[in-house]
XYZ file of N, CA and C in Angstrom:
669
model
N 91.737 93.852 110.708
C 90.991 95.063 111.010
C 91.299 96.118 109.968
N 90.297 97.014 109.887
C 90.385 97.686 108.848
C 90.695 99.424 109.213
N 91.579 100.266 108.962
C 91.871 101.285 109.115
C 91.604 102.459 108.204
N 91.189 103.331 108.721
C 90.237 104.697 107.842
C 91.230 105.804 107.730
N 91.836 106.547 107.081
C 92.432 108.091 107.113
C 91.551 108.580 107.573
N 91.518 109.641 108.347
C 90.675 110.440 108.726
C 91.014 111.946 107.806
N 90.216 112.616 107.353
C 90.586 113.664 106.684
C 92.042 115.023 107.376
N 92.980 114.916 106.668
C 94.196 115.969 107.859
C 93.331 117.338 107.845
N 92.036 117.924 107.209
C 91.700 119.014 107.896
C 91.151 119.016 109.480
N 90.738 117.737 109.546
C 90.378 117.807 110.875
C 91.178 117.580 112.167
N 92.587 117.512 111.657
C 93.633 117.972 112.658
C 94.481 119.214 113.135
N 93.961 119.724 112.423
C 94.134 120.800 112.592
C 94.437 121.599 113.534
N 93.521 121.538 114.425
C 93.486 121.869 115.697
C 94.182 121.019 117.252
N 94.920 119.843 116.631
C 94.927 119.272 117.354
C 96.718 118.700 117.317
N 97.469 119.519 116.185
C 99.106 119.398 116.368
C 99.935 119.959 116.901
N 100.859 119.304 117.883
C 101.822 119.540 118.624
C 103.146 119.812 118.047
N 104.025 120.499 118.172
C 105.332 120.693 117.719
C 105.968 119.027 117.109
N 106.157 118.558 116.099
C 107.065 117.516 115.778
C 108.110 116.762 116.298
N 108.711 118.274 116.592
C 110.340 118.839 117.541
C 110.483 118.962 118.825
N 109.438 118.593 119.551
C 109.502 118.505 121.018
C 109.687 117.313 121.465
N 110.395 117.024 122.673
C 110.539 115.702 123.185
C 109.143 114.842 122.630
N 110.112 113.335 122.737
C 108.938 112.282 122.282
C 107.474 112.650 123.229
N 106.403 112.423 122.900
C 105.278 112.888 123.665
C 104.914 111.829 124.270
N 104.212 111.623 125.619
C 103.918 110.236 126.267
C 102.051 110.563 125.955
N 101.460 109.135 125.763
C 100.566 109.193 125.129
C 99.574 109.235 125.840
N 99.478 110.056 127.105
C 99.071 110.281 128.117
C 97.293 110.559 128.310
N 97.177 111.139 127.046
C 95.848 112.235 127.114
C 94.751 111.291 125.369
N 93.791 111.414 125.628
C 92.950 111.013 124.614
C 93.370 111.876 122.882
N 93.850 112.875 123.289
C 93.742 113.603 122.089
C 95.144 113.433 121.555
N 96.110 113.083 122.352
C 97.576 112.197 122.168
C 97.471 110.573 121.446
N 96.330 110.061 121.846
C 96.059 108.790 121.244
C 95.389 109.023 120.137
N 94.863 109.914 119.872
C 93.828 110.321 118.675
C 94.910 110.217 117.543
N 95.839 111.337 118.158
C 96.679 111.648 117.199
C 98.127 110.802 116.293
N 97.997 110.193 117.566
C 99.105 108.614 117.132
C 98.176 107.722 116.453
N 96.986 107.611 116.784
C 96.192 106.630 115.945
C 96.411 107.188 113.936
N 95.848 108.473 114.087
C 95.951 108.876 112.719
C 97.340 108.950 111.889
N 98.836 109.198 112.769
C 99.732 109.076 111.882
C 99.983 107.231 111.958
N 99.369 106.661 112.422
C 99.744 105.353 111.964
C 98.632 104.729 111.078
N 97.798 105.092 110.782
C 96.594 104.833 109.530
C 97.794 105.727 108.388
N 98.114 106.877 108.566
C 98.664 107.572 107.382
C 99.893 106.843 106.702
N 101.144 106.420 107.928
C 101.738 105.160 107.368
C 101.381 104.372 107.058
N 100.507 103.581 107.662
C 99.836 102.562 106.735
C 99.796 102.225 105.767
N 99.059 103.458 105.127
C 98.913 103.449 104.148
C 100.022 103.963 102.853
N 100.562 104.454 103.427
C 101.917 104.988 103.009
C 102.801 103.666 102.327
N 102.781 102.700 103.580
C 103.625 101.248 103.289
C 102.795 100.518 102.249
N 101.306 100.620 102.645
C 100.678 99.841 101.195
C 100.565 100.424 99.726
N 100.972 101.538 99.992
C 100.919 101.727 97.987
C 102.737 101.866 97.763
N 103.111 101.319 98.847
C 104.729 101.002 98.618
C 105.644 102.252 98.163
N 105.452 103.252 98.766
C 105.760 104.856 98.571
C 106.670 105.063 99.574
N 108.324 105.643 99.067
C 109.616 105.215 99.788
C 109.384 106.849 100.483
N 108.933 107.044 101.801
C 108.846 108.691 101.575
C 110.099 108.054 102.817
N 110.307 109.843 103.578
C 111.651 110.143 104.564
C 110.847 110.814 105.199
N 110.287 110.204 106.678
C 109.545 110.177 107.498
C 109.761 111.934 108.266
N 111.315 112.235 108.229
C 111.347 113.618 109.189
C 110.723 114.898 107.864
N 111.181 115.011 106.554
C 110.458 115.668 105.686
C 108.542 115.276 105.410
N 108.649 114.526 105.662
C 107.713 114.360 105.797
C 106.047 115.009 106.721
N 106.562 114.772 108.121
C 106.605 115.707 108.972
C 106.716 116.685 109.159
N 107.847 117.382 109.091
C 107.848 118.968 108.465
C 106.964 119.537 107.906
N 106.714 118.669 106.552
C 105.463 119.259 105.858
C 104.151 119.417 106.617
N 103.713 118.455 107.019
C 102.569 118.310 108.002
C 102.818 119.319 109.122
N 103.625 119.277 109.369
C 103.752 120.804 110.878
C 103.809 121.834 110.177
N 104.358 122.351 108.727
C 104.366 123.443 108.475
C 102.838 123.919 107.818
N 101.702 122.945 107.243
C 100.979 123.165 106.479
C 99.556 123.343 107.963
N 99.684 122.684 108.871
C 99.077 122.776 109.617
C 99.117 123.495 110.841
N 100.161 124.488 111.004
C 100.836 125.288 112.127
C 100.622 126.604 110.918
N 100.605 126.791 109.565
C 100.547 128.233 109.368
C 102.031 128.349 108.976
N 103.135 127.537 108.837
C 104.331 128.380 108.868
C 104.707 128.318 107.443
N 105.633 129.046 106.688
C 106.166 129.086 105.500
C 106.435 127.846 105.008
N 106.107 127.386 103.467
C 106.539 126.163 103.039
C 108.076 126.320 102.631
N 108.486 125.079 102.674
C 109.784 125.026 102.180
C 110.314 125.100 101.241
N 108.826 124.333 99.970
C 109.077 124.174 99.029
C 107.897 124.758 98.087
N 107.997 125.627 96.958
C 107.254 126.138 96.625
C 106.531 125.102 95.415
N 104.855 125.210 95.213
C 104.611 124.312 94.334
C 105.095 123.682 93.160
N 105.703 124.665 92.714
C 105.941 124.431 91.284
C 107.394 123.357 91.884
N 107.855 123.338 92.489
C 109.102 122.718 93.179
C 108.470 121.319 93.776
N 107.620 121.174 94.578
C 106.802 120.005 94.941
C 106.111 119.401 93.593
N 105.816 119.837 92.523
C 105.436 118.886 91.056
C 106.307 118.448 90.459
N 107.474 119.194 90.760
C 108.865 118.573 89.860
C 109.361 117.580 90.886
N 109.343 117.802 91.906
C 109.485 116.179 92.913
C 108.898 115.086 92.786
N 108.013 115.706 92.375
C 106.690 114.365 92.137
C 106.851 113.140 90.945
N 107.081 114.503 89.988
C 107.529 114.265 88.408
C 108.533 113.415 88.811
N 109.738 113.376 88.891
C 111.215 113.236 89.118
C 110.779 111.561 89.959
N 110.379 111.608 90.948
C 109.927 110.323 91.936
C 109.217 109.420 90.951
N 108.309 109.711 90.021
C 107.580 108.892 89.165
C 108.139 108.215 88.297
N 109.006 109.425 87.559
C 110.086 108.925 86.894
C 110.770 108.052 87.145
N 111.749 108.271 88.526
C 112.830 107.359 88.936
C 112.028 106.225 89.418
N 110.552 106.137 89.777
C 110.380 104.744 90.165
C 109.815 103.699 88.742
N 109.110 104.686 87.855
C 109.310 103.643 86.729
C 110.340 103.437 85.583
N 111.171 103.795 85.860
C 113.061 103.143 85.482
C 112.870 102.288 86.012
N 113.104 102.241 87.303
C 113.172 101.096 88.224
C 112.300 99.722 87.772
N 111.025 100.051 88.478
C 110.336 98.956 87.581
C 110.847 98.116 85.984
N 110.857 98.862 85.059
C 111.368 98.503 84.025
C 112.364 97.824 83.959
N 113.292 98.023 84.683
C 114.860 97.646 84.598
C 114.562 95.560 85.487
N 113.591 95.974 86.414
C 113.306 95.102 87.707
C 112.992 93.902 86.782
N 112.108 94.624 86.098
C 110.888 93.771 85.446
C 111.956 93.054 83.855
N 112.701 93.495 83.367
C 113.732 92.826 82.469
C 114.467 92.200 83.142
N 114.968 92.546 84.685
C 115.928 91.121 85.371
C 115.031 90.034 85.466
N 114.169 90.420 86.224
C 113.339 89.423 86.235
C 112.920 88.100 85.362
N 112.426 88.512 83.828
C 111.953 88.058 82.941
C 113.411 86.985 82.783
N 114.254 87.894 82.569
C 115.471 86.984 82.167
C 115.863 85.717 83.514
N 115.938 85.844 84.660
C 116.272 85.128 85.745
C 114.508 84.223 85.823
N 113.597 84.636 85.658
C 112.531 83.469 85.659
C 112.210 82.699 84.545
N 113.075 83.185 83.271
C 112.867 82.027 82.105
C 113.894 81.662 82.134
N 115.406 81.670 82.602
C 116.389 80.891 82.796
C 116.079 79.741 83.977
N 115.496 79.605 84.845
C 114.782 79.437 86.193
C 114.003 77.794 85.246
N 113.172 78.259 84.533
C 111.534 77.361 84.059
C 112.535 76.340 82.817
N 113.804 77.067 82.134
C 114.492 76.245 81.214
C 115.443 75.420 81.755
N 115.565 75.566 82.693
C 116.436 74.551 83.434
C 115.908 73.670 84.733
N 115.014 74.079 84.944
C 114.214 73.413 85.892
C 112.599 72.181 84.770
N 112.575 72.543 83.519
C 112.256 71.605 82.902
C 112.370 70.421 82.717
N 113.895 70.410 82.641
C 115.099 69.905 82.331
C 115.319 68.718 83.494
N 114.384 68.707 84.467
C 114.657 67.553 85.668
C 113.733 66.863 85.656
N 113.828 65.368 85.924
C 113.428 64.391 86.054
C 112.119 64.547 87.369
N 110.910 64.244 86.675
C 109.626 63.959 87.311
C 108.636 65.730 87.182
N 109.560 66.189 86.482
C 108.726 67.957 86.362
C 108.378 68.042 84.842
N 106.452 68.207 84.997
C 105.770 68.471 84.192
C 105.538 69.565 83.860
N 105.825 70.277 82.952
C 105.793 71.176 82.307
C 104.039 71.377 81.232
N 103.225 72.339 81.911
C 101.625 72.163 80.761
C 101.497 73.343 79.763
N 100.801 73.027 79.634
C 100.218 73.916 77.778
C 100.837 75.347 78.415
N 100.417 75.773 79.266
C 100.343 77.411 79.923
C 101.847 77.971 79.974
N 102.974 76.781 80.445
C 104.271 76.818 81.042
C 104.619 76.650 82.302
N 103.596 76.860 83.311
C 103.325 76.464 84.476
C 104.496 74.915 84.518
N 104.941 74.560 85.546
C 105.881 73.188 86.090
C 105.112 72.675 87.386
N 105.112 71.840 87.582
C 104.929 70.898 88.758
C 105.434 70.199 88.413
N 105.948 69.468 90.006
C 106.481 68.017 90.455
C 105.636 67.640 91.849
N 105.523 66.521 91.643
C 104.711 65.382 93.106
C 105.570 65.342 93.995
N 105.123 65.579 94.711
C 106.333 65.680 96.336
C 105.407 64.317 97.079
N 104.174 64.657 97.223
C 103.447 63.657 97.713
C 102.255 63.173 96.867
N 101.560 62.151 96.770
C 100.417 62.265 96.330
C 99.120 62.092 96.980
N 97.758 62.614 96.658
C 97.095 62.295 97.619
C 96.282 61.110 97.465
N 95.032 60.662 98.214
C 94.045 59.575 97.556
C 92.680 60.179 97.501
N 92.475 61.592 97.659
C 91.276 62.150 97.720
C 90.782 62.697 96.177
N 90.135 63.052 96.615
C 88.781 63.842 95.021
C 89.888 65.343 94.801
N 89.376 65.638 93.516
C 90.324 66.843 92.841
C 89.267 67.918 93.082
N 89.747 69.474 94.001
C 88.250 70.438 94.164
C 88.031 71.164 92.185
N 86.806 71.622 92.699
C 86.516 72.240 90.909
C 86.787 73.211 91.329
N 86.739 74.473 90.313
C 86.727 75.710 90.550
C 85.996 76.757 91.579
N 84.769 76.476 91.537
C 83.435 76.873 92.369
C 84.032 76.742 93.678
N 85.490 75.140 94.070
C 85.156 74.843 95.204
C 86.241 75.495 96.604
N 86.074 75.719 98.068
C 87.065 76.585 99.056
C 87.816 75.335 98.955
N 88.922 75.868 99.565
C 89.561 74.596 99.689
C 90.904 75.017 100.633
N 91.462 74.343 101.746
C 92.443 74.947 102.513
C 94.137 74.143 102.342
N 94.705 75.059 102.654
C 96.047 74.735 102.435
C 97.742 74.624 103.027
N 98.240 74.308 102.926
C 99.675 75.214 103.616
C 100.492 75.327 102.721
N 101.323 76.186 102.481
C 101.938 76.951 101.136
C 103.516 77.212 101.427
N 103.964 77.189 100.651
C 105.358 78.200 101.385
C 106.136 78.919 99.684
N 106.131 80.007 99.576
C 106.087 80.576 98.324
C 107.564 80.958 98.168
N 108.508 81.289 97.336
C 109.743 81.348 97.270
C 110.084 82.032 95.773
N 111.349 82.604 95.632
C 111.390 83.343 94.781
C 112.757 82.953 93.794
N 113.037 82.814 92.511
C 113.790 81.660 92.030
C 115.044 81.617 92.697
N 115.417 82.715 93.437
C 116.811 83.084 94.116
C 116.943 82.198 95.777
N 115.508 81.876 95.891
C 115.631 81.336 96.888
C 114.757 81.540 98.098
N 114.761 82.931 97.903
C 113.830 83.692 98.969
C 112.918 83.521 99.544
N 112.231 83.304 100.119
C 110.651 82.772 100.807
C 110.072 84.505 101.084
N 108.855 84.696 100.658
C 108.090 85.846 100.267
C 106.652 85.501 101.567
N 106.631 84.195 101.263
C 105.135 83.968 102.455
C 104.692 82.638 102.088
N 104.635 82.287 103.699
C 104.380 80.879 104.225
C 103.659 80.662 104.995
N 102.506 80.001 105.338
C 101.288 79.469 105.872
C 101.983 78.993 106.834
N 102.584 77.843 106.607
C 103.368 76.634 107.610
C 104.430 77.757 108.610
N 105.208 78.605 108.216
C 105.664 79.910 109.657
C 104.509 80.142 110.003
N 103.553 80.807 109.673
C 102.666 81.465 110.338
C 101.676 80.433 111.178
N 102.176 78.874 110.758
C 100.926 78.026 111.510
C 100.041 77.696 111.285
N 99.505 78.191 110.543
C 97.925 78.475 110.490
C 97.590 78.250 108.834
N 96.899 77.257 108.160
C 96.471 76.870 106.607
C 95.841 78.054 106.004
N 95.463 78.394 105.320
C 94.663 79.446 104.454
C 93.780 78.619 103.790
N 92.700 78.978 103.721
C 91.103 78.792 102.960
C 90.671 79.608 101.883
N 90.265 79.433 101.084
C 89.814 80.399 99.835
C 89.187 79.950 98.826
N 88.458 80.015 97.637
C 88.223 79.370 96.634
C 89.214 79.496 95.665
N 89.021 78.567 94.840
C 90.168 78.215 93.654
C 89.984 79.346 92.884
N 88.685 79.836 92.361
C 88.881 80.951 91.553
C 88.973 82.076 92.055
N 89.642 82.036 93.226
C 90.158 83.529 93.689
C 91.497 83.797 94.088
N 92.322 83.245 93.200
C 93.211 83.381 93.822
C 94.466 83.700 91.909
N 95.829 83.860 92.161
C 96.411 84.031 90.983
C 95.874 83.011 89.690
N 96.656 82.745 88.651
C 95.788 81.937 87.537
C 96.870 80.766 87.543
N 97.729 80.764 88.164
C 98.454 79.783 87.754
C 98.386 78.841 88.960
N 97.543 78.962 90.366
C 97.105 78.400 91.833
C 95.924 77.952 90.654
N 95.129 78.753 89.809
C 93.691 77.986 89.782
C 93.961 77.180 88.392
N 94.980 77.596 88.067
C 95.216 75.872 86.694
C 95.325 74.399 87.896
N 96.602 74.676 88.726
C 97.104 73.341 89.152
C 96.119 72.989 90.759
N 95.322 73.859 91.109
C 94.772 73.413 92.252
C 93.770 72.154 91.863
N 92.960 72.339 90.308
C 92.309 71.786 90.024
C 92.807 69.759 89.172
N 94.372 69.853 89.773
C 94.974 68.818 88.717
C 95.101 67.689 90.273
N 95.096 68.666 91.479
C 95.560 67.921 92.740
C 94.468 67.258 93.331
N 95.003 66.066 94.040
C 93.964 65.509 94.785
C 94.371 65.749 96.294
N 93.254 65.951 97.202
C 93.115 66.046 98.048
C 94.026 65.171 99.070
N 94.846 65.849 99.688
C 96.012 65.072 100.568
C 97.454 64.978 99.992
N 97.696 65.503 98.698
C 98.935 65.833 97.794
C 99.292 66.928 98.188
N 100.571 66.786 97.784
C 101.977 67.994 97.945
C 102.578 67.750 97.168
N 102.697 69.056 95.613
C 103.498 69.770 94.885
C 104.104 70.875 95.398
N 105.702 70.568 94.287
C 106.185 71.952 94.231
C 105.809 72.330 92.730
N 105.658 73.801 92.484
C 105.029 74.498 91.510
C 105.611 75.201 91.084
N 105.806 75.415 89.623
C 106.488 76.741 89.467
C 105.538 77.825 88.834
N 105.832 79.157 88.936
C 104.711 79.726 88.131
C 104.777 80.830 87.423
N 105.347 80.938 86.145
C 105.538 81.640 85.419
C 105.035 83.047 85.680
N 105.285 84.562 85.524
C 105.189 85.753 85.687
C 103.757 86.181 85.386
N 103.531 85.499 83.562
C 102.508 85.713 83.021
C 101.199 85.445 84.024
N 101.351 83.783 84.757
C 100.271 83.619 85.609
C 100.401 83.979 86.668
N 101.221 84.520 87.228
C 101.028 85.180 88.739
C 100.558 86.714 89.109
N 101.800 87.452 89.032
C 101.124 89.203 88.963
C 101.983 90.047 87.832
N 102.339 89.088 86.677
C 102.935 89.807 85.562
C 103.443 90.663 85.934
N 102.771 92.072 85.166
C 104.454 92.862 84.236
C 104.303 94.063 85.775
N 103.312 94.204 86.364
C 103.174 94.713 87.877
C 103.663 94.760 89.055
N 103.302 93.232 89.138
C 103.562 93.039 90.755
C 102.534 93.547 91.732
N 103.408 93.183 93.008
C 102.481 94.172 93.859
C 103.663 94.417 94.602
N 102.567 94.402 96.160
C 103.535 95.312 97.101
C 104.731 94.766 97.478
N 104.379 93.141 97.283
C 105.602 91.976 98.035
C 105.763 91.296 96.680
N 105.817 91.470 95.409
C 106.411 90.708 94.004
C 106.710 91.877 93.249
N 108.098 91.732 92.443
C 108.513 92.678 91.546
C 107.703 92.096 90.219
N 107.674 93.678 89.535
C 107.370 92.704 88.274
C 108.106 91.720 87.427
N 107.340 90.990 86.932
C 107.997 89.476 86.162
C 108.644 88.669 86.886
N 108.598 88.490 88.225
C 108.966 87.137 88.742
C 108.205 86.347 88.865
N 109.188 85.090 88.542
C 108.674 83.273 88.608
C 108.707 83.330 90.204
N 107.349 82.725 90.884
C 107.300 82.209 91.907
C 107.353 80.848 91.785
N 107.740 80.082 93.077
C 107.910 78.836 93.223
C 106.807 78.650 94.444
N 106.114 77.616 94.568
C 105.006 77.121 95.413
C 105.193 75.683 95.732
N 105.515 75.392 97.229
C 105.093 74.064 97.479
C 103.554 74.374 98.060
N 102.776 73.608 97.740
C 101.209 73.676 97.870
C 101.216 72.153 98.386
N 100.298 72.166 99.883
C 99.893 70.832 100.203
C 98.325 71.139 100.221
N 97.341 70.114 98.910
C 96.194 70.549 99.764
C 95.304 69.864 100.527
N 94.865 70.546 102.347
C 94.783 69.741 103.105
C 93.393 69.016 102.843
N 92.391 69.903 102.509
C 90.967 69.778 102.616
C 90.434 70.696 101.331
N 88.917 70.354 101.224
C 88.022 70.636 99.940
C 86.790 70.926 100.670
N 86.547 72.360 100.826
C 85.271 72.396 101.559
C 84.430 72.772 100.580
């Protein structure tokens, strides 16, 4: 389901003290209002923005109650500044461990018996094989996955959640649409997948930049 911000001028009229006992969500305009600060986190968690939920707040009660800010603008741009800053250090620094721990990762994992290494750098090994047709690009095709991070980590798995995933081959990272197209239908690889073909020097919300993911991919069906 899909969740909307609603514009904060139009709450205006409708905020309660922050600082008062927890509120029971008793009344329509109580649900209104819990609905909108949880679209605002929401979204908050998806552009991966570390805020401190009680300053946070504050602000919102003080900007919408009329009361004195805390912090004067020119003081809120140098926060901003300063936060931007310190998060792309971060990145940078992330994104050089990385590089170094996922090409130590692909040079030693070369290095084992039955792992193909292709033009791209991409690795696979046959866990199973299948006896079915290989899908093309054009084609959906469903799966169960379990994704892992060279340290070990599991990031996201089909097989916990139960349930296969469907999609087409060309929609998905570049290094799923090199090797989806090498598998036959009813096979299980593990995969490795270099930074370059996954979400590079970025990332997203759940990959730092420059990590090697690891993929066991079974694929079940070719629709």
């Amino acid at each position: 389901m899909k969740y909307y911000v609603i514009p904060a001028l139009l709450l205006a009229s409708h905020v309660t003290s922050v600082f008062a006992a927890e509120p029971t969500l008793d009344t329509e305009n109580k649900r209104f209002s819990y609905t909108v600060g949880f679209q605002m986190a929401q979204g908050l968690k998806q552009q991966g923005l570390d805020v401190d939920a009680d300053a946070m707040i504050l602000a919102i009660r003080d900007v919408l109650t009329g009361a004195p800010l805390k912090l004067t603008l020119e003081e809120m741009q140098a926060a901003s500044r300063a936060y931007i800053e310190k998060g792309e250090k971060e990145k940078k620094a992330a994104a050089e461990k990385n590089k170094k721990a996922g090409d130590a990762y692909l040079a030693e994992n070369g290095k084992k018996k039955g792992v193909v290494t292709t033009a791209s750098g991409l690795q696979y090994t046959v866990i199973k094989e299948g006896a079915g047709k290989k899908p093309l690009p054009a084609d959906s095709v469903s799966v169960h996955y379990r994704g892992t991070l060279v340290n070990g980590e599991e990031f996201d798995s089909s097989i916990a959640r139960g349930q296969p995933v469907t999609f087409p081959v060309n929609g998905v990272i570049q290094g799923w649409q090199e090797v989806l197209p090498m598998m036959t239908q009813g096979s299980k690889w593990k995969v490795v997948i270099p930074a370059s073909l996954a979400y590079g020097e970025h990332g997203n919300n759940a990959i730092e930049p420059n990590q090697t993911l690891i993929f066991e991919i079974e694929l079940l069906s070719i629709n």
